[in-house]
Coordinates of C-alpha atoms in Angstrom, one line a residue:
M3 CA -14.5 -10.9 -7.8
P4 CA -11.3 -11.0 -5.8
Q5 CA -11.0 -14.1 -3.7
T6 CA -10.7 -12.3 -0.4
P7 CA -11.0 -14.6 2.6
I8 CA -14.2 -14.3 4.4
F9 CA -13.4 -13.5 8.0
S10 CA -15.4 -16.5 9.3
S11 CA -13.1 -17.1 12.2
M12 CA -12.5 -13.4 12.9
L13 CA -9.1 -14.4 14.2
G14 CA -10.6 -17.1 16.3
S15 CA -12.1 -16.0 19.7
S16 CA -9.4 -13.4 20.3
C17 CA -11.8 -10.6 19.3
S18 CA -14.1 -11.4 22.2
G19 CA -12.1 -13.4 24.5
Q20 CA -11.7 -10.7 27.1
V21 CA -14.4 -9.3 29.5
Q22 CA -16.8 -7.1 27.5
P23 CA -17.6 -3.7 28.9
D24 CA -21.2 -3.1 29.9
M25 CA -22.0 -0.4 27.3
G26 CA -24.7 -1.9 25.1
E27 CA -27.7 -0.3 26.9
R28 CA -26.0 3.1 26.9
C29 CA -25.2 3.6 23.2
G30 CA -26.6 0.8 21.1
D31 CA -26.0 -2.9 21.3
P32 CA -23.0 -4.3 19.4
V33 CA -24.0 -7.5 17.5
Y34 CA -21.9 -10.7 17.8
Q35 CA -22.0 -13.9 15.7
D36 CA -20.2 -16.9 17.0
G37 CA -18.5 -14.7 19.6
N38 CA -17.3 -12.2 17.0
L39 CA -18.3 -8.6 16.7
V40 CA -20.0 -8.0 13.3
S41 CA -21.8 -4.6 13.8
G42 CA -22.5 -1.8 16.2
S43 CA -23.2 1.9 16.4
L44 CA -20.2 4.1 16.0
E45 CA -20.6 5.3 19.6
A46 CA -20.6 1.7 20.9
L47 CA -17.5 0.8 18.9
I48 CA -15.7 3.9 20.2
E49 CA -16.5 3.0 23.8
R50 CA -15.3 -0.5 23.1
L51 CA -11.9 1.0 22.1
V52 CA -11.4 2.8 25.4
P53 CA -10.1 0.7 28.3
T54 CA -11.7 0.6 31.7
M55 CA -10.6 -0.7 35.1
D56 CA -11.6 -4.3 34.2
Y57 CA -11.2 -4.2 30.4
Y58 CA -8.6 -3.7 27.7
P59 CA -9.5 -4.1 24.0
D60 CA -7.9 -6.9 22.0
R61 CA -5.1 -5.6 19.8
T62 CA -6.8 -7.0 16.8
Y63 CA -9.9 -4.9 17.6
I64 CA -7.7 -1.8 18.2
F65 CA -6.0 -2.2 14.8
T66 CA -9.2 -2.8 12.9
F67 CA -11.2 -0.1 14.5
L68 CA -8.5 2.6 14.3
L69 CA -8.0 1.6 10.7
S70 CA -11.7 1.7 9.7
S71 CA -12.9 4.6 11.9
R72 CA -11.4 7.2 9.5
V73 CA -14.2 6.2 7.0
F74 CA -16.7 7.7 9.5
I75 CA -14.8 10.2 11.7
H76 CA -11.6 12.2 11.4
P77 CA -8.8 11.0 13.7
H78 CA -8.8 14.2 15.7
E79 CA -12.5 13.9 16.3
L80 CA -12.0 10.3 17.4
L81 CA -9.3 11.4 19.8
A82 CA -11.6 14.1 21.3
K83 CA -14.3 11.4 21.9
V84 CA -11.7 9.1 23.5
G85 CA -10.6 12.0 25.7
Q86 CA -14.2 12.7 26.8
I87 CA -14.7 9.0 27.8
C88 CA -11.4 9.1 29.7
I89 CA -12.6 12.1 31.7
K90 CA -15.8 10.2 32.7
Q91 CA -13.8 7.1 33.7
K92 CA -11.3 9.2 35.6
Q93 CA -14.0 11.1 37.6
Q94 CA -15.5 7.8 38.7
L95 CA -12.2 6.8 40.3
E96 CA -11.2 10.1 41.9
I97 CA -12.6 9.4 45.4
G98 CA -9.3 9.7 47.3
S99 CA -8.7 6.4 49.0
E100 CA -5.5 4.5 48.5
A101 CA -7.4 1.7 46.7
E102 CA -8.9 4.1 44.3
K103 CA -5.6 5.8 43.7
A104 CA -4.2 2.4 42.7
K105 CA -7.1 1.8 40.4
L106 CA -6.5 5.3 38.9
K107 CA -2.8 4.4 38.2
S108 CA -3.9 1.1 36.6
F109 CA -6.4 2.9 34.4
A110 CA -3.8 5.5 33.4
A111 CA -1.4 2.7 32.4
K112 CA -4.1 1.2 30.1
I113 CA -4.8 4.6 28.4
I114 CA -1.1 5.1 27.8
Q115 CA -0.8 1.6 26.3
L116 CA -3.8 2.4 24.0
L117 CA -2.1 5.7 22.9
K118 CA 1.2 4.0 22.4
E119 CA -0.3 1.4 20.1
W120 CA -2.2 4.2 18.2
T121 CA 0.9 6.4 17.7
E122 CA 3.1 3.5 16.7
T123 CA 0.6 1.8 14.3
F124 CA -1.0 4.9 12.8
P125 CA 1.5 7.7 13.3
Y126 CA 0.1 9.7 10.4
D127 CA -3.1 10.2 12.3
F128 CA -1.2 12.8 14.3
Q129 CA 0.3 14.7 11.4
D130 CA -2.2 17.6 11.8
E131 CA -2.2 20.1 14.6
K132 CA -5.7 19.2 15.8
S133 CA -4.8 15.6 16.5
M134 CA -1.6 16.6 18.3
K135 CA -3.6 19.0 20.4
E136 CA -6.1 16.3 21.4
L137 CA -3.3 13.9 22.1
K138 CA -1.6 16.4 24.4
E139 CA -4.8 17.1 26.3
I140 CA -5.4 13.4 27.0
A141 CA -1.8 13.0 28.0
H142 CA -2.1 16.0 30.4
R143 CA -5.1 14.5 32.1
I144 CA -3.4 11.1 32.4
T145 CA -0.2 12.5 34.0
Q146 CA -2.4 13.9 36.8
C147 CA -3.1 10.3 37.8
D148 CA 0.6 9.8 38.9
E149 CA 1.9 13.1 39.9
E150 CA 3.9 11.7 42.8
N151 CA 6.7 9.8 41.0
G152 CA 6.2 11.1 37.5
T153 CA 6.5 7.7 35.8
V154 CA 3.5 8.3 33.6
K155 CA 4.9 11.7 32.5
K156 CA 8.2 10.1 31.5
I157 CA 6.4 7.4 29.5
I158 CA 4.2 9.9 27.7
S159 CA 7.3 12.1 27.0
Q160 CA 9.1 9.2 25.4
M161 CA 6.0 8.2 23.4
T162 CA 5.6 11.7 22.0
Q163 CA 9.3 11.9 21.2
N164 CA 9.1 8.6 19.2
L165 CA 6.0 9.9 17.4
L166 CA 7.7 13.1 16.3
M167 CA 10.7 11.2 15.1
T168 CA 8.5 9.0 13.0
L169 CA 6.6 11.9 11.5
S170 CA 9.8 13.7 10.8
A171 CA 11.3 10.7 8.9
R172 CA 8.1 10.3 6.9
S173 CA 8.0 14.0 6.1
Q174 CA 11.5 13.8 4.7
Y175 CA 10.6 10.9 2.5
Q176 CA 7.7 12.9 1.0
E177 CA 9.9 15.9 0.4
I178 CA 12.2 13.7 -1.7
K179 CA 9.9 13.6 -4.7
E180 CA 9.9 10.5 -6.8
K181 CA 12.1 11.1 -9.8
F182 CA 9.9 9.8 -12.5
R183 CA 12.1 8.7 -15.4
Q184 CA 11.1 10.6 -18.5
P185 CA 10.7 8.3 -21.5
V186 CA 12.8 9.1 -24.5
T187 CA 11.0 11.7 -26.5
D188 CA 13.5 12.4 -29.3
K189 CA 12.6 9.5 -31.6
G190 CA 15.4 10.4 -33.9
T191 CA 17.9 9.1 -31.3
I192 CA 16.2 5.7 -31.2
L193 CA 17.0 4.8 -34.8
K194 CA 19.8 2.3 -34.5
N195 CA 22.6 4.0 -36.4
K196 CA 25.2 3.7 -33.6
P197 CA 27.5 0.7 -33.1
Q198 CA 26.0 -1.7 -30.5
S199 CA 29.2 -1.5 -28.4
T200 CA 28.4 2.1 -27.4
Q201 CA 25.2 1.0 -25.7
K202 CA 25.0 -0.4 -22.2
D203 CA 22.4 -3.1 -21.6
I204 CA 21.3 -5.1 -18.6
L205 CA 23.6 -8.0 -19.3
S206 CA 26.7 -5.7 -19.1
I207 CA 25.6 -4.7 -15.6
C208 CA 24.4 -8.1 -14.3
C209 CA 24.3 -11.4 -16.0
D210 CA 23.1 -13.5 -13.1
P211 CA 19.3 -13.8 -13.0
L212 CA 19.3 -14.6 -9.3
I213 CA 21.3 -11.5 -8.3
L214 CA 19.1 -9.3 -10.4
A215 CA 16.0 -10.8 -8.8
Q216 CA 17.5 -10.1 -5.4
Q217 CA 18.2 -6.5 -6.2
L218 CA 14.7 -6.1 -7.5
T219 CA 13.5 -7.5 -4.2
H220 CA 15.6 -4.9 -2.4
I221 CA 13.9 -2.1 -4.3
E222 CA 10.4 -3.6 -3.8
L223 CA 10.9 -3.9 0.0
E224 CA 12.3 -0.4 0.2
R225 CA 9.3 1.0 -1.5
V226 CA 6.7 -0.9 0.4
S227 CA 8.4 0.0 3.7
N228 CA 7.0 3.6 3.1
I229 CA 3.4 2.4 2.7
Y230 CA 1.4 2.5 5.9
A231 CA -2.0 1.0 6.8
E232 CA -3.7 4.4 6.8
D233 CA -2.4 5.0 3.2
L234 CA -4.1 1.8 2.1
M235 CA -7.3 2.8 3.9
Q236 CA -7.4 5.9 1.8
I237 CA -8.7 3.7 -1.0
V238 CA -11.9 3.2 0.9
S239 CA -12.1 6.7 2.2
H240 CA -11.7 8.3 -1.2
M241 CA -14.4 6.0 -2.8
D242 CA -17.0 6.3 -0.1
S243 CA -19.9 8.5 -1.2
L244 CA -21.7 8.8 2.1
D245 CA -19.0 9.6 4.7
N246 CA -16.2 11.0 2.6
H247 CA -17.3 14.6 3.2
K248 CA -16.6 14.0 6.9
C249 CA -13.1 12.7 6.5
R250 CA -11.7 13.6 3.1
G251 CA -8.3 12.0 2.6
D252 CA -5.3 14.1 2.2
V253 CA -3.9 13.7 -1.3
T254 CA -0.3 13.5 0.1
K255 CA -1.2 10.3 1.9
T256 CA -1.6 8.5 -1.4
Y257 CA 1.8 9.6 -2.7
T258 CA 3.5 6.4 -1.6
L259 CA 0.9 4.3 -3.4
E260 CA 1.3 6.2 -6.6
A261 CA 5.1 6.1 -6.3
Y262 CA 5.0 2.3 -5.9
D263 CA 2.6 1.9 -8.8
N264 CA 5.0 4.0 -10.9
W265 CA 7.8 1.7 -10.1
F266 CA 5.9 -1.3 -11.5
N267 CA 5.3 0.6 -14.7
C268 CA 8.9 1.7 -15.0
L269 CA 10.1 -1.8 -14.5
S270 CA 7.8 -3.1 -17.3
M271 CA 8.9 -0.4 -19.6
L272 CA 12.6 -1.0 -18.8
V273 CA 12.2 -4.7 -19.7
A274 CA 10.6 -3.7 -23.0
T275 CA 13.2 -1.1 -23.7
E276 CA 16.1 -3.5 -23.0
I277 CA 14.7 -6.0 -25.5
C278 CA 13.6 -3.6 -28.3
R279 CA 16.7 -1.4 -28.5
V280 CA 19.1 -4.3 -29.2
V281 CA 20.2 -4.5 -32.9
K282 CA 21.2 -8.1 -33.2
K283 CA 18.6 -10.8 -33.0
K284 CA 20.9 -13.2 -31.1
Q285 CA 21.5 -10.7 -28.4
R286 CA 17.8 -9.9 -28.2
T287 CA 17.1 -13.5 -27.7
R288 CA 19.6 -13.7 -24.8
I289 CA 18.0 -10.7 -23.1
V290 CA 14.5 -12.2 -23.4
E291 CA 15.7 -15.5 -22.0
F292 CA 17.5 -13.6 -19.2
F293 CA 14.4 -11.8 -18.1
I294 CA 12.4 -15.0 -18.2
D295 CA 15.0 -16.5 -15.7
V296 CA 14.9 -13.3 -13.6
A297 CA 11.1 -13.5 -13.4
R298 CA 11.4 -17.2 -12.4
E299 CA 13.8 -16.3 -9.6
C300 CA 11.5 -13.5 -8.4
F301 CA 8.7 -16.2 -8.2
N302 CA 10.9 -18.5 -6.2
I303 CA 11.8 -15.6 -3.8
G304 CA 8.2 -14.6 -3.3
N305 CA 8.6 -11.3 -5.2
F306 CA 5.4 -11.5 -7.3
N307 CA 5.2 -7.8 -8.0
S308 CA 8.5 -7.7 -9.9
M309 CA 7.6 -11.0 -11.6
M310 CA 4.4 -9.6 -12.9
A311 CA 6.1 -6.4 -14.0
I312 CA 8.6 -8.4 -16.1
I313 CA 5.9 -10.5 -17.7
S314 CA 3.9 -7.4 -18.4
G315 CA 6.9 -5.8 -20.1
M316 CA 7.5 -8.9 -22.3
N317 CA 3.8 -8.9 -23.3
L318 CA 3.7 -5.3 -24.5
S319 CA 2.9 -5.2 -28.2
P320 CA 6.4 -3.8 -29.3
V321 CA 8.0 -6.9 -27.7
A322 CA 5.3 -9.5 -28.4
R323 CA 5.4 -8.7 -32.2
L324 CA 9.1 -9.7 -32.5
K325 CA 8.2 -13.1 -33.9
K326 CA 11.7 -13.9 -35.3
T327 CA 13.2 -13.2 -31.9
W328 CA 10.6 -15.3 -30.0
S329 CA 11.1 -18.2 -32.4
K330 CA 14.6 -18.5 -31.1
V331 CA 13.5 -18.3 -27.4
K332 CA 13.1 -21.4 -25.3
T333 CA 9.6 -20.5 -24.2
A334 CA 8.9 -23.5 -21.9
K335 CA 9.9 -21.4 -18.8
F336 CA 7.9 -18.4 -20.0
D337 CA 4.8 -20.6 -20.5
V338 CA 5.1 -21.7 -16.8
L339 CA 5.3 -18.1 -15.6
E340 CA 2.3 -17.1 -17.7
H341 CA 0.4 -20.0 -16.2
H342 CA 1.1 -18.7 -12.7
M343 CA -0.2 -15.3 -13.8
D344 CA -3.1 -16.5 -15.9
P345 CA -5.9 -14.0 -15.2
S346 CA -8.7 -16.6 -15.6
S347 CA -10.8 -17.4 -12.5
N348 CA -9.6 -14.1 -10.9
F349 CA -5.9 -15.1 -11.1
C350 CA -6.6 -18.3 -9.3
N351 CA -3.1 -19.8 -10.0
Y352 CA -1.4 -16.7 -8.7
R353 CA -3.5 -16.6 -5.5
T354 CA -2.7 -20.2 -4.8
A355 CA 1.0 -19.4 -5.2
L356 CA 0.6 -16.3 -3.0
Q357 CA -1.1 -18.4 -0.3
G358 CA 1.7 -20.9 -0.4
A359 CA 4.3 -18.1 0.0
A360 CA 2.3 -16.6 2.9
Q361 CA 2.2 -20.0 4.7
R362 CA 5.9 -20.4 4.1
S363 CA 6.5 -17.0 5.6
Q364 CA 4.5 -17.8 8.8
T365 CA 6.7 -20.8 9.6
A366 CA 10.0 -19.5 8.3
N367 CA 13.1 -19.4 10.4
S368 CA 15.0 -17.0 8.0
N369 CA 14.1 -13.6 6.4
R370 CA 14.8 -15.3 3.0
E371 CA 11.8 -17.5 3.5
K372 CA 9.6 -14.7 5.0
I373 CA 9.6 -12.6 1.8
V374 CA 6.1 -12.1 0.4
I375 CA 5.6 -9.2 -2.1
P376 CA 2.1 -9.5 -3.7
V377 CA 1.2 -8.1 -7.1
F378 CA 0.3 -4.6 -5.8
N379 CA -2.4 -3.6 -8.3
L380 CA -4.3 -6.9 -7.6
F381 CA -4.0 -6.3 -3.9
I382 CA -5.5 -2.8 -4.4
K383 CA -8.3 -4.3 -6.5
D384 CA -9.1 -6.8 -3.8
I385 CA -9.6 -3.9 -1.3
Y386 CA -11.6 -2.0 -3.9
F387 CA -14.0 -4.8 -4.7
L388 CA -14.4 -5.8 -1.1
H389 CA -15.4 -2.2 -0.4
K390 CA -17.8 -2.2 -3.3
M391 CA -19.4 -5.6 -2.4
H392 CA -20.4 -4.5 1.1
T393 CA -22.0 -1.4 2.5
N394 CA -20.3 0.6 5.3
R395 CA -23.5 0.6 7.3
L396 CA -26.3 -1.9 7.7
P397 CA -30.0 -1.0 7.1
N398 CA -30.4 -0.3 10.8
G399 CA -27.6 2.3 10.7
Q400 CA -25.0 0.3 12.5
V401 CA -21.4 0.1 11.2
N402 CA -20.9 -3.1 9.2
F403 CA -17.9 -4.1 11.2
K404 CA -17.7 -7.5 9.5
K405 CA -16.7 -5.8 6.3
F406 CA -13.9 -3.9 8.1
W407 CA -12.6 -7.1 9.7
E408 CA -12.1 -8.5 6.2
I409 CA -10.4 -5.3 4.9
S410 CA -8.3 -5.2 8.1
R411 CA -7.1 -8.8 7.5
L412 CA -5.9 -8.0 4.0
I413 CA -4.1 -4.8 5.1
H414 CA -2.6 -6.5 8.2
D415 CA -1.1 -9.2 6.1
F416 CA 0.5 -6.6 3.8
I417 CA 1.9 -4.6 6.7
T418 CA 3.4 -7.8 8.2
W419 CA 5.0 -8.7 4.9
K420 CA 6.5 -5.3 4.4
Q421 CA 8.3 -5.4 7.7
V422 CA 10.6 -8.2 6.6
E423 CA 14.2 -7.1 6.4
C424 CA 15.8 -7.9 3.0
P425 CA 18.4 -10.6 3.5
F426 CA 20.3 -10.0 0.3
E427 CA 23.4 -7.9 0.0
K428 CA 22.7 -4.6 -1.8
D429 CA 24.5 -3.9 -5.1
K430 CA 24.5 -0.1 -5.7
K431 CA 25.6 -0.4 -9.3
I432 CA 22.8 -2.8 -10.3
Q433 CA 20.2 -0.8 -8.4
S434 CA 21.4 2.4 -9.9
Y435 CA 20.9 1.0 -13.4
L436 CA 17.5 -0.4 -12.6
L437 CA 16.3 2.9 -11.2
T438 CA 18.0 5.4 -13.6
A439 CA 18.5 3.6 -17.0
P440 CA 16.6 5.4 -19.8
I441 CA 13.3 3.9 -20.7
Y442 CA 11.4 4.4 -24.0
S443 CA 7.9 5.7 -24.4
E444 CA 5.3 3.5 -26.1
E445 CA 5.9 5.2 -29.4
A446 CA 9.7 4.9 -29.0
L447 CA 9.3 1.2 -28.3
F448 CA 7.4 0.7 -31.5
I449 CA 10.0 2.5 -33.4
A450 CA 12.8 0.4 -31.9
S451 CA 10.7 -2.7 -32.5
F452 CA 10.1 -2.0 -36.2
E453 CA 13.8 -1.2 -36.6
S454 CA 14.6 -4.6 -35.2
E455 CA 12.0 -6.5 -37.2
G456 CA 10.1 -4.7 -40.0
P457 CA 6.3 -4.5 -40.2
E458 CA 4.6 -7.7 -41.4
N459 CA 1.1 -6.6 -42.2
H460 CA -0.8 -3.6 -43.5
M461 CA -1.7 -2.3 -40.0
E462 CA 2.0 -2.5 -38.9
K463 CA 3.1 -0.9 -42.1
D464 CA 0.7 2.0 -41.6
S465 CA 1.9 2.5 -38.0
W466 CA 5.5 2.4 -39.1
K467 CA 4.9 4.9 -41.8
T468 CA 3.1 7.3 -39.4
L469 CA 6.0 7.0 -36.8
R470 CA 8.6 7.6 -39.4
Y471 CA 6.8 10.7 -40.6
K472 CA 6.7 12.0 -37.1
I473 CA 10.5 11.5 -36.7
F474 CA 11.6 13.1 -39.9
S475 CA 9.1 16.0 -39.8
K476 CA 11.2 17.3 -36.9
F477 CA 14.3 17.7 -39.0

């Protein structure tokens, strides 16, 4: 099981430190443990989201509820319910006295703040026309609370403009489809019958492990910057068997997750390609040792995803079988890296290192020390197992909000880390090579590997014979 932190403190007392609205008798009592909200009916949780004259929800609650609510209700339906509650609140304050008008303006300001946090944190909730329609209707009602000077109208106009700009920018990103690098399919071109000098390799582009690690970090941060909290919550929404029919996730929302996962695979295959396609053993040894140093620099930076991708590439069978090459490699550094990524005890060593990087990030004074890029597929598995370990609803029908506090904590950490601005200077030449250099398919890697070091046992000899037959049968 993933070692996800149990939300025992629930961010301290901040979740319940403000005055609680008197709503329990009307729509089901929320349940608290040690001052922390752990369950409640969906209606009660929605009412807790909407401000009143004397209450504004804690930002942690806003984030957690808006993130998890999509498992039970579509964003446009939630907006409609929020709008209905706003109408009731507004009607109670429309008496006409100056004191009531002041209260109405104060209430309007709180509703605007809630909408502002919603549109900034989960902009994709407003991608569809239904959600935008509900947002405009709430905004129209709120502007009536301050018709005299139009301040509320200006604020709402600016909020809407910012939202549309964000949605436009994200739409443009989705339109630029990920250019998946096609592995080499013509096996005949892999046979090493060309002089080595005609081939570019990673060392001809960058021979400094630190610089390459920094450029990999650039690419990682650029890709995670396009992943939003609601994208990650799609993992839960897609898996849920009870409520998924109410709020089925849009496939396009998972595109950024798939693109990022594809980057990990491409990097692993690039590492393997760079090693296997080299003719001379001495040069292959240099490249293996170079990538070990790059992985170590990634670890020091806090870029665990690139580090894991590099280690994965060197552990692929076509690379791992190169015994003559590995016999010349100084493997002490590689052994340390593999120790950090040892899968035993649910990657305990990695999680300890990740926790150390996270603590460093919290107290850091520079962006260099703030960098934390977790191993993405392990992060996704943590969310997956956390979802599978706990039900969405308790036996009494209430929402198991404690579960969503825990998922929210994981996702909030990731969102915080992805916002770090990369402190390293961008090198377009190196990044272009990393992103566009040809990579071999699995079969092509084996061919290149056998060309470098011939098969040593019957199984390898059979594999090599089959591969060669496939090559020459084309001619």
